[in-house]
CSV table of C-alpha atoms and ligand atoms in Angstrom, one decimal:
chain,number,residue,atom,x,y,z
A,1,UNK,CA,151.5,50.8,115.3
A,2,UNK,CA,152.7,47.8,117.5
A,3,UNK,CA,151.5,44.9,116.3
A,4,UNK,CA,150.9,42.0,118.4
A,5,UNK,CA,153.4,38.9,118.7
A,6,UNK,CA,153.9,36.6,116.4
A,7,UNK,CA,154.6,34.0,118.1
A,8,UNK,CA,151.2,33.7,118.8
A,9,UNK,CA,150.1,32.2,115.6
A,10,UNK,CA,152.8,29.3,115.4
A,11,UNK,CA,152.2,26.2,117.2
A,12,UNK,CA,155.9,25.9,119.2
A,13,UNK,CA,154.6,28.9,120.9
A,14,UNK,CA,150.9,28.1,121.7
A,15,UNK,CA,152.5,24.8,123.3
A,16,UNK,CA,154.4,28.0,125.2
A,17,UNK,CA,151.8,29.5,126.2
A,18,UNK,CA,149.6,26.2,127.4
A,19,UNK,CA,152.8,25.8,129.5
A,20,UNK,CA,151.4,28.8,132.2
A,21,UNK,CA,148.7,27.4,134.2
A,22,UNK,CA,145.4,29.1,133.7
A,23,UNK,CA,144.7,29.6,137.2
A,24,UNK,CA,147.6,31.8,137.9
A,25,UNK,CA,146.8,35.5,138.1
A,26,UNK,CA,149.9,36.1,135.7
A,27,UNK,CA,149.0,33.1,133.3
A,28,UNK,CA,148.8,34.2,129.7
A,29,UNK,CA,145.1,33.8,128.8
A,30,UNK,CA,144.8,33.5,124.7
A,31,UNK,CA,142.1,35.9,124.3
A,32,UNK,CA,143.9,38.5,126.5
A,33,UNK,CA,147.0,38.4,123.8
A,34,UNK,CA,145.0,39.5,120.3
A,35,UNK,CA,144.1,42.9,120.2
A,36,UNK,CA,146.3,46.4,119.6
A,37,UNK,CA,148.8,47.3,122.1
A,38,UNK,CA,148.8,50.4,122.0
A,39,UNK,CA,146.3,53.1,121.9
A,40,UNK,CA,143.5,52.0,124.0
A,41,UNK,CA,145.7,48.4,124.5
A,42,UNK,CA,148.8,49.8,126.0
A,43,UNK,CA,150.0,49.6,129.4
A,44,UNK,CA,149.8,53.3,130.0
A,45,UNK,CA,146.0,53.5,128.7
A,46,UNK,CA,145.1,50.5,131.6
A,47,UNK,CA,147.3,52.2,134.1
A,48,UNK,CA,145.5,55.7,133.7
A,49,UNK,CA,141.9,54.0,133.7
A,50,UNK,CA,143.0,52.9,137.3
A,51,UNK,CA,144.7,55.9,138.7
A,52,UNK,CA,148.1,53.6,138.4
A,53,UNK,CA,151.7,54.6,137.1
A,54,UNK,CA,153.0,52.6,134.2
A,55,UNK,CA,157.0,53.6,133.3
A,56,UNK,CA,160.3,52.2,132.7
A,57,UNK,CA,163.9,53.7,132.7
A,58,UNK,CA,164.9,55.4,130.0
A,59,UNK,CA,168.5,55.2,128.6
A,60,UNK,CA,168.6,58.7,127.5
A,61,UNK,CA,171.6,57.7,124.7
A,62,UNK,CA,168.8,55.5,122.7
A,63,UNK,CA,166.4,58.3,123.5
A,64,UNK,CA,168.2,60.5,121.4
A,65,UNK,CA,169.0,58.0,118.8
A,66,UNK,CA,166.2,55.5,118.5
A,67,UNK,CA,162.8,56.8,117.1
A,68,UNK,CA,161.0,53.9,117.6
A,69,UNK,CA,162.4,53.5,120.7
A,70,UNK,CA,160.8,57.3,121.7
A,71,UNK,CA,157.7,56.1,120.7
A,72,UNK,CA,157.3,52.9,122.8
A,73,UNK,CA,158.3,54.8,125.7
A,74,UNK,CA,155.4,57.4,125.0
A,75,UNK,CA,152.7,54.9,123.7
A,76,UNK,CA,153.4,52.7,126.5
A,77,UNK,CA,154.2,54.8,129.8
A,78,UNK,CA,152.5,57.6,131.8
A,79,UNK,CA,155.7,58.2,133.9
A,80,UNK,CA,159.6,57.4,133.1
A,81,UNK,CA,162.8,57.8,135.0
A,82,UNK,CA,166.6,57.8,133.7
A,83,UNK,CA,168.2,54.9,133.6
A,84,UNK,CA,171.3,56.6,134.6
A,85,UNK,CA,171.4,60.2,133.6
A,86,UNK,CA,170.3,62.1,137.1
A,87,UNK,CA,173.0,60.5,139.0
A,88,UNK,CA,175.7,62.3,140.4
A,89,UNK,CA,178.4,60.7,138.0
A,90,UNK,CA,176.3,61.9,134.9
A,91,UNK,CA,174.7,65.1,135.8
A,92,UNK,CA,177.8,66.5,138.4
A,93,UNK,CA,180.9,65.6,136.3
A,94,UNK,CA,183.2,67.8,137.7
A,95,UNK,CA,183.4,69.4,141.0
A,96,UNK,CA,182.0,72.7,140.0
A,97,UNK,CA,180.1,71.7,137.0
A,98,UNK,CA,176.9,70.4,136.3
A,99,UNK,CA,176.1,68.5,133.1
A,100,UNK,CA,172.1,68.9,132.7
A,101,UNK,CA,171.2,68.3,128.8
A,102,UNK,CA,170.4,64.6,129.2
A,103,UNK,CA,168.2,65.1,131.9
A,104,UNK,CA,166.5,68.0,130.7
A,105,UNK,CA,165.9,65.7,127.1
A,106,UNK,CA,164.2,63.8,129.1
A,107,UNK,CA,161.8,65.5,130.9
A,108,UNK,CA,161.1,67.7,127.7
A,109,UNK,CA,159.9,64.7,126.2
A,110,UNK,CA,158.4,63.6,129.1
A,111,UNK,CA,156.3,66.9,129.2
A,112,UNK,CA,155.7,66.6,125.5
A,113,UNK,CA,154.0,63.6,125.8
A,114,UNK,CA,152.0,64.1,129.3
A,115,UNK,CA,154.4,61.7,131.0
A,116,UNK,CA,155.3,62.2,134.7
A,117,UNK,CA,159.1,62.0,135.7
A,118,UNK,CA,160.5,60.4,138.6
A,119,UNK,CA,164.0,62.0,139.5
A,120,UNK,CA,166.7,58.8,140.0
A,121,UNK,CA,168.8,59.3,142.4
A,122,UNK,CA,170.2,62.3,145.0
A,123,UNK,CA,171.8,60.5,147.2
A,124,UNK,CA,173.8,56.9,146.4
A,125,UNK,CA,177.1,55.4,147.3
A,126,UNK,CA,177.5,54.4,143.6
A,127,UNK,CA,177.4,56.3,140.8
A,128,UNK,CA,179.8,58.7,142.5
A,129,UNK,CA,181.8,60.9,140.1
A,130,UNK,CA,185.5,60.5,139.5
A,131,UNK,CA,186.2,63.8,141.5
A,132,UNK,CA,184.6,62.5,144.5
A,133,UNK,CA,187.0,60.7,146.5
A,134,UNK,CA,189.8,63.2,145.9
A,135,UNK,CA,187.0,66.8,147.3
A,136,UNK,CA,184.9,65.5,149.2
A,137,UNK,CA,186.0,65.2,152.9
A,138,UNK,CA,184.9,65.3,156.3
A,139,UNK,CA,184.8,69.6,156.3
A,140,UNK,CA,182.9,69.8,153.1
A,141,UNK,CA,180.8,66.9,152.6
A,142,UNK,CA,177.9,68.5,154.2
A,143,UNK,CA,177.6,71.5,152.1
A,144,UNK,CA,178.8,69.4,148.9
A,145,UNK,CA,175.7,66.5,149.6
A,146,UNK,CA,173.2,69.6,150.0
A,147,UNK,CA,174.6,71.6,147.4
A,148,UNK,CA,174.0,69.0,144.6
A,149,UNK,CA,170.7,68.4,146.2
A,150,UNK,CA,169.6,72.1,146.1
A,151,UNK,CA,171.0,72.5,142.6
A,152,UNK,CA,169.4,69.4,140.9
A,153,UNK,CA,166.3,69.0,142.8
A,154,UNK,CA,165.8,73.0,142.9
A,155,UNK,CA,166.1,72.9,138.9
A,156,UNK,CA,163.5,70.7,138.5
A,157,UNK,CA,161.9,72.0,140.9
A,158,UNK,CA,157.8,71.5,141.0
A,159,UNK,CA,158.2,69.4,137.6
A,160,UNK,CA,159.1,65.9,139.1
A,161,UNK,CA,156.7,63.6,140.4
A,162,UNK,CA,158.7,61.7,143.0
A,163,UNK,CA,162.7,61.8,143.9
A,164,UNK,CA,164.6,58.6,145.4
A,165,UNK,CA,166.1,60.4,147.4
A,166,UNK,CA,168.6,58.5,149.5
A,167,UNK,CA,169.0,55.4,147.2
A,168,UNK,CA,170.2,51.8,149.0
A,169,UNK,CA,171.5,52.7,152.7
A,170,UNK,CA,171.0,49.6,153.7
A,171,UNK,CA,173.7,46.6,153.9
A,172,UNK,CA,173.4,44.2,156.5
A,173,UNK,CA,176.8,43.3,155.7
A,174,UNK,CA,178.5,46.1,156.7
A,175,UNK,CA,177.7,44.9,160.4
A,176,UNK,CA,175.4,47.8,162.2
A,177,UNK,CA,172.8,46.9,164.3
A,178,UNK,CA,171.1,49.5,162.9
A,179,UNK,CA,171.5,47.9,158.9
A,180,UNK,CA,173.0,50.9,157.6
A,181,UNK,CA,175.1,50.8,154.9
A,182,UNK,CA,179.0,52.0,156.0
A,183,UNK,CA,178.4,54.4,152.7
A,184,UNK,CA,180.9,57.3,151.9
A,185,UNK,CA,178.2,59.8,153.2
A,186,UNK,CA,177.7,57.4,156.0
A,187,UNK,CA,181.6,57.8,157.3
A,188,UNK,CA,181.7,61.2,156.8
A,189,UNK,CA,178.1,62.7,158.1
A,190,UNK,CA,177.2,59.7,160.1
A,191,UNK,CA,173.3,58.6,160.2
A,192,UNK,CA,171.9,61.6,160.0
A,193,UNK,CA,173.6,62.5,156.3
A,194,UNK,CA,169.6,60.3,155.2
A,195,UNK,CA,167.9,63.2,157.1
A,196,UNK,CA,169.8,66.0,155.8
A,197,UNK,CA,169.3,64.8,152.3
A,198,UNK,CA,165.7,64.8,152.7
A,199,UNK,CA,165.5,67.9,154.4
A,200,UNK,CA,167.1,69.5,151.7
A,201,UNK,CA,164.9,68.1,149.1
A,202,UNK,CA,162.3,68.8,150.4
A,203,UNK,CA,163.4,72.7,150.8
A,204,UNK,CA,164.8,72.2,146.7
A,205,UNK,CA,161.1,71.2,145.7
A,206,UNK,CA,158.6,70.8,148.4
A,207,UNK,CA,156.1,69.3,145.5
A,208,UNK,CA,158.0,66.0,144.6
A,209,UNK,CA,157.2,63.1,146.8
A,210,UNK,CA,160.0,61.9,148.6
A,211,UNK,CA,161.4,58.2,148.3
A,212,UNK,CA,163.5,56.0,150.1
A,213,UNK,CA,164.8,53.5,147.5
A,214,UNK,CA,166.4,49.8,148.2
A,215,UNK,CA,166.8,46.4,146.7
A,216,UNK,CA,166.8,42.7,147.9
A,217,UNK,CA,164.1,43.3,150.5
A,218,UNK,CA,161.0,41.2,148.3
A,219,UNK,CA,161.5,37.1,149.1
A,220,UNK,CA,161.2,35.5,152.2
A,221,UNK,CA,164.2,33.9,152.6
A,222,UNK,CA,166.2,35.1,155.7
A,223,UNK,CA,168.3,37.6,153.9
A,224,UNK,CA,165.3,39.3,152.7
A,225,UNK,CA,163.8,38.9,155.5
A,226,UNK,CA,166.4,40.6,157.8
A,227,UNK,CA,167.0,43.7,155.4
A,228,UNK,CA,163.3,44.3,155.1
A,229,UNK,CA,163.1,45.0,158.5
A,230,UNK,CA,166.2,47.0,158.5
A,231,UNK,CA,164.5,48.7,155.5
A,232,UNK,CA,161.0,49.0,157.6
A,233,UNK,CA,163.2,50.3,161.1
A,234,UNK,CA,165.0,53.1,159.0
A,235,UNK,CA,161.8,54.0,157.8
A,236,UNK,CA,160.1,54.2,161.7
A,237,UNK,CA,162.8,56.1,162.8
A,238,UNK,CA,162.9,58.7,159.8
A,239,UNK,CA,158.8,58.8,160.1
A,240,UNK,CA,159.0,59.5,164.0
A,241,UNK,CA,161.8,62.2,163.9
A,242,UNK,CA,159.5,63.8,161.4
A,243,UNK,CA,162.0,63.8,158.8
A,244,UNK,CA,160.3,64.5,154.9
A,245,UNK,CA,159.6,61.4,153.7
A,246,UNK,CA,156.4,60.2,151.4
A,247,UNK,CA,157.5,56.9,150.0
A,248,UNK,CA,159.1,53.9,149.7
A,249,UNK,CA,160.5,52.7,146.5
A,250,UNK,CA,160.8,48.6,146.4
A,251,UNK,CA,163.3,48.0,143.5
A,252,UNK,CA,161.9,44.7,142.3
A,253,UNK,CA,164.7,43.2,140.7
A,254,UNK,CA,163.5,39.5,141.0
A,255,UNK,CA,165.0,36.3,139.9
A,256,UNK,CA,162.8,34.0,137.6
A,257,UNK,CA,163.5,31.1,139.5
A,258,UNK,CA,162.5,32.2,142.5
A,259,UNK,CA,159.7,30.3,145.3
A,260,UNK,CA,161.0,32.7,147.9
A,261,UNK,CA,158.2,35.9,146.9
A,262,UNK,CA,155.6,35.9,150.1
A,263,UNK,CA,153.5,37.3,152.2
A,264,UNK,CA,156.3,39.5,153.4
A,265,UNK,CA,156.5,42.0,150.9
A,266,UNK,CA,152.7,42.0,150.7
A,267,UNK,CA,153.4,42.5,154.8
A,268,UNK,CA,155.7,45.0,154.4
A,269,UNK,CA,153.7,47.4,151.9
A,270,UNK,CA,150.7,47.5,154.9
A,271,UNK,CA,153.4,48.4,157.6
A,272,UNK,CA,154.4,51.0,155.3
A,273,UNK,CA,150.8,52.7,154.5
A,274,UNK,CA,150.3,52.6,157.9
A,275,UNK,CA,153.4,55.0,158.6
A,276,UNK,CA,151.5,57.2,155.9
A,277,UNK,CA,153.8,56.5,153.2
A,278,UNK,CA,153.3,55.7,149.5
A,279,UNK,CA,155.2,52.6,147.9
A,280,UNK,CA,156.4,52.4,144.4
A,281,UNK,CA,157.7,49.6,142.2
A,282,UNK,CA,161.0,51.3,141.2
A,283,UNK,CA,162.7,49.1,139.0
A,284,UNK,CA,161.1,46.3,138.2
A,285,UNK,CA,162.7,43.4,135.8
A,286,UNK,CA,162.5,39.3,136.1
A,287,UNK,CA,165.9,38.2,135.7
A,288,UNK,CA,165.7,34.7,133.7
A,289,UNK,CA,169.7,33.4,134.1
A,290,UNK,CA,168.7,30.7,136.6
A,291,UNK,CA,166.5,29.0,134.3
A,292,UNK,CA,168.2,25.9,133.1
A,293,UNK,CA,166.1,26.3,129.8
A,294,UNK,CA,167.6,27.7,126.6
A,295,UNK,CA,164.3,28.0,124.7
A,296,UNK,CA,163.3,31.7,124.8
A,297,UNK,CA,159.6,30.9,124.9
A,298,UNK,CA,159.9,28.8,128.0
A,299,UNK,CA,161.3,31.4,129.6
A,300,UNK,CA,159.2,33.9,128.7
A,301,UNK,CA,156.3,32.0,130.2
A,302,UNK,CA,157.9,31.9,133.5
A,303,UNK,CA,159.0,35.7,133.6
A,304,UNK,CA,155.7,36.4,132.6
A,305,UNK,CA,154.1,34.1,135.4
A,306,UNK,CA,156.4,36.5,137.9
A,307,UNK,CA,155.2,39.5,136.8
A,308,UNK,CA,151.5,38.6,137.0
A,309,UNK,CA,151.9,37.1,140.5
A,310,UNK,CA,154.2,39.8,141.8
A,311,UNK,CA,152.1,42.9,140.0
A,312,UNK,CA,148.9,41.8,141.1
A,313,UNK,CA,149.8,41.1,144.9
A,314,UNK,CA,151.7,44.5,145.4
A,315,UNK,CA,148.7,46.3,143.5
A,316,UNK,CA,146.1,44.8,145.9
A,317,UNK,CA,147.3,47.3,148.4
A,318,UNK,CA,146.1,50.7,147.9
A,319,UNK,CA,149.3,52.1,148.5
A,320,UNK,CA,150.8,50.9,146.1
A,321,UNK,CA,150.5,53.1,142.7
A,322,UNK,CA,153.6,53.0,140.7
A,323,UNK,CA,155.1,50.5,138.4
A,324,UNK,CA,158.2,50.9,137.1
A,325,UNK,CA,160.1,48.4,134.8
A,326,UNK,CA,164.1,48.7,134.5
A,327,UNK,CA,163.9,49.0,130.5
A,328,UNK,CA,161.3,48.5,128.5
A,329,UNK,CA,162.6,46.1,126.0
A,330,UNK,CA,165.1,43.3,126.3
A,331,UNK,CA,167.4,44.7,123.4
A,332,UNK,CA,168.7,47.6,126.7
A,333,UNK,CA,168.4,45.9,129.7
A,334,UNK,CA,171.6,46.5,132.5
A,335,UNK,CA,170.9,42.5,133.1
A,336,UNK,CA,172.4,41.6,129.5
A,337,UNK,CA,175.4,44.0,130.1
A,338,UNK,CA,178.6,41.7,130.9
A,339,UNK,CA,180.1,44.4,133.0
A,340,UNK,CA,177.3,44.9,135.6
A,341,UNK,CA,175.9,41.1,135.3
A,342,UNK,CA,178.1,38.2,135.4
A,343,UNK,CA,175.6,35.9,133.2
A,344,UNK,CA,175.5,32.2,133.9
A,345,UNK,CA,174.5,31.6,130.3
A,346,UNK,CA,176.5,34.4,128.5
A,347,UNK,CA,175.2,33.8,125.2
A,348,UNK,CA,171.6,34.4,125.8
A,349,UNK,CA,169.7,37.2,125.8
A,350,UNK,CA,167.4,37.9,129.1
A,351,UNK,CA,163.7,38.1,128.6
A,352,UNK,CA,163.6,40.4,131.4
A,353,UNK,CA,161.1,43.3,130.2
A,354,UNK,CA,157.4,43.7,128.7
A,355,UNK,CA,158.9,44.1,125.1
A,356,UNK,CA,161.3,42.0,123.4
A,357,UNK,CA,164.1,43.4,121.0
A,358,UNK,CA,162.2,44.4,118.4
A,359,UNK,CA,159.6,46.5,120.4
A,360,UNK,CA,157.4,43.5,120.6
A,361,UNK,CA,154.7,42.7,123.3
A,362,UNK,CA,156.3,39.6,125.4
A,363,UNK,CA,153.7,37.4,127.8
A,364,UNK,CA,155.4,39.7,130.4
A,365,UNK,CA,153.7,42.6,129.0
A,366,UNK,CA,150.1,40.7,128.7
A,367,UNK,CA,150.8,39.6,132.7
A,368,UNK,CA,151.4,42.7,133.5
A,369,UNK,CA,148.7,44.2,131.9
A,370,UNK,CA,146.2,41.9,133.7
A,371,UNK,CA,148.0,42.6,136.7
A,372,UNK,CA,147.2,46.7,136.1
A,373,UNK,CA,143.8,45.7,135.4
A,374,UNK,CA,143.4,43.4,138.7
A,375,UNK,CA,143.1,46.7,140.5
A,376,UNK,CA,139.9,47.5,142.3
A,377,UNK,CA,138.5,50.8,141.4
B,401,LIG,C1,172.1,50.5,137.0
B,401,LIG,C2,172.0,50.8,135.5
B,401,LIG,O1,170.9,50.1,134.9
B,401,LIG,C3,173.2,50.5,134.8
B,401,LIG,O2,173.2,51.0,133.4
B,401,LIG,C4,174.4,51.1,135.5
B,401,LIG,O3,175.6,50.6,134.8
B,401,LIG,C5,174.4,50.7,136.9
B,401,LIG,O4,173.2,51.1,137.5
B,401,LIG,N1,169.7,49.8,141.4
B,401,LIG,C6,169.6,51.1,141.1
B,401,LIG,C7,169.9,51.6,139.7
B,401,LIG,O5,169.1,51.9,141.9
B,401,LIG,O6,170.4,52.9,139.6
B,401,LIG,C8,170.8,50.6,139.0
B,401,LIG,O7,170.9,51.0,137.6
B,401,LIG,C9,170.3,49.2,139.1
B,401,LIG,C10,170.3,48.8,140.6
C-alpha cells in the first residue's frame, strides 16, 4: 500500500543520502531503501521476527478521523500508546466522572489488529484536570490518587501490556537530595505517594508490567548525568523496599544536534537489568530545531543517523524490548505544536518521526529498521 520514497530516485536526494557515512550503524544503505514497507517490510513485521516492540503514540482525534492514518498505525506497529487520551485531564474530567470512549477506541483497535497497548500515564504532575487543585487536598489525596488508579487500571484490567505508572518524579531542580520532583502528589503524600501508586496498580491489574517513566536522563552531559542517577537511586530504593515495579521507561526525546549520547545510557540500561527490571523506549522522536540547515533532506539524514545509533546501542542489551516513537508521522508531532515547543525555526516542519506527512517512509524509518534488525536472536 505504502510505497517507498520518492526522493530516492532524484539526484538532490541521493547526494542526501551519500551525505550519511556508510559505516554508521544508522547510515542509510541504498539497497536497504527499495523494497515494500509494509507487509513483510514494515517495522512491526522486523520487530515481531525479533521478539521486539515497534509502536508510536496515537492521537486518538486523527484515529477517529484519518483512515489512512489507522492504517499506518496497524501496518506499522505491534504495540501503541495514547498520545494523550489515558491521562487524568482526558479520561477523569470531572471529579466524579470518568470519560473512557477515547481510550477504549483505542484499545478496540488495538485488539482488532493484534496490537499490544501500553497504558500512558497514572500518575503525573501535568496533565492534571481542571478540578484538581480546587478537591484535591491533604485529607483526600490519598484515596483520590488510588481511586483513579483502581478505576482506570482495574477497567483495563489484564488487557494492557505495560502502565507508566508514576510518570517524571524526578527534577533536580526542585532541590532534594533525593531528586524528587516537589510534585502536587509529592506535597501532599510525601515520597511514598510513588509506592502507593504502584501498589495500587498492581492490585488494579497484577498482569500489566509496571513502569517508571522519565525524560532527559540519555546524554552525558552533567545534567543528564546527575538525573540518571537520581532516576537509577529512585529505582534502588523502590526495588529494595519491594515495591511493584518491572520497568523503566527511558522517554528518548533527543535533540538532532546532539554529541552528548554515551556510554551512559548504554550504562544505565545494565544497572537496570541487573535490578530485574525491563527498559522500554517510551517516546522516542529526534528533534531537528538545532540544525542550522533549512534543507529537509539534510536533516533527515541526521535524524535518521540518531535513530540508527541510538536504536541499535539500547537494543544491544537484552533488556531492552520496546520501541516506542512519539508520533508516527511528522504531519502530528507535539514537537511542531507552537504551544508546547517554542521552535527556533517556526516556519519548518520537524522531521522528527519514521514517516513524513504524507505517510511516507523517511531515512529515519530505514535506520530504524536496521536498528530492529541489529538485534541478536
Ligand atoms: C505531550 C503530548 O505529546 C502533547 O500533545 C501534550 O500537549 C503534552 O504532552 N512526556 C510525556 C508525554 O510523558 O505525555 C508528553 O506528551 C511529552 C513529554
Amino acid at each position: 500500500m505504502l510505497t517507498r520514497r520518492t526522493f530516492l530516485s532524484g539526484a538532490g536526494s541521493l547526494a542526501a543520502a551519500s551525505l550519511l557515512p556508510r559505516s554508521l550503524p544508522g547510515a542509510l544503505q541504498p539497497e536497504q531503501a527499495v523494497g515494500s514497507v509494509d507487509g513483510a517490510g514494515s517495522l512491526r513485521a522486523h520487530a515481531t521476527a525479533r521478539g521486539l516492540f515497534y509502536g508510536a503514540a496515537v492521537d486518538t482525534g486523527m484515529l477517529r478521523n484519518d483512515p489512512a492514518y489507522r492504517a499506518l498505525l496497524a501496518q506499522q506497529c505491534n504495540i501503541v500508546v495514547a498520545e494523550n487520551s489515558m491521562k487524568w485531564a482526558a479520561i477523569h474530567p470531572e471529579a466524579d466522572r470518568y470519560a473512557f470512549e477515547q481510550a477504549d477506541e483505542l484499545l478496540a483497535f488495538a485488539e482488532q489488529h493484534q496490537m499490544q497497548l501500553r497504558g500512558h500515564n497514572l500518575c503525573w504532575h501535568e496533565a492534571l484536570p481542571s478540578w484538581f487543585a480546587s478537591t484535591v487536598n491533604l485529607g483526600n489525596a490519598r484515596q483520590i490518587l488510588t481511586g483513579h488508579i483502581r478505576t482506570v487500571a482495574g477497567r483495563y484490567q489484564g488487557r494492557i501490556r505495560s502502565w507508566d505508572v508514576v510518570n517524571e518524579a524526578i527534577s533536580l531542580e526542585d532541590g532534594r537530595t533525593d531528586g524528587l520532583r516537589v510534585s502536587p502528589w509529592f506535597q501532599m503524600l510525601g515520597p511514598g505517594y510513588i509506592d502507593l501508586a504502584f501498589r495500587t496498580a498492581r492490585e488494579a491489574d497484577p498482569h500489566a508490567l509496571l513502569t517508571y517513566n522519565d525524560y532527559g536522563i540519555e546524554y552525558d552531559h552533567p545534567a543528564s548525568f546527575t538525573k540518571r542517577a537520581a532516576v537509577m537511586g529512585l529505582l534502588k530504593r523502590l526495588t529494595a523496599d519491594g515495591v511493584p515495579i518491572d520497568a523503566v521507561g527511558i522517554q528518548s526525546h533527543i535533540d538532532a544536534t546532539t554529541s552528548g549520547l554515551g556510554p551512559g545510557i548504554t550504562a544505565f540500561v545494565t544497572e537496570a537489568r541487573t535490578l530485574g527490571l525491563k527498559v522500554f523506549i517510551t517516546e522516542l522522536d529526534v528533534n531537528d530545531d538545532n540544525l542550522a540547515a533549512d534543507d529537509p533532506a539534510t536533516r533527515e539524514a541526521a535524524v535518521a543517523e540518531v535513530y540508527g545509533q541510538y536504536v541499535t546501542a539500547m537494543i544491544a542489551n537484552p533488556a531492552v524490548a520496546e520501541v516506542l516513537t512519539w508520533g508516527i508521522s511528522n504531519n502530528h508531532s507535539w514537537l511542531n505544536n507552537s504551544k508546547t515547543h517554542k521552535a527556533k525555526h517556526p516556519g519548518r516542519q520537524q522531521q522528527a518521526l519514521p514517516f513524513d506527512a504524507n505517510y511516507q517512509p523517511t531515512p529515519a524509518f530505514y535506520a530504524l529498521r536496521s536498528a530492529l534488525d541489529s538485534r541478536k536472536g
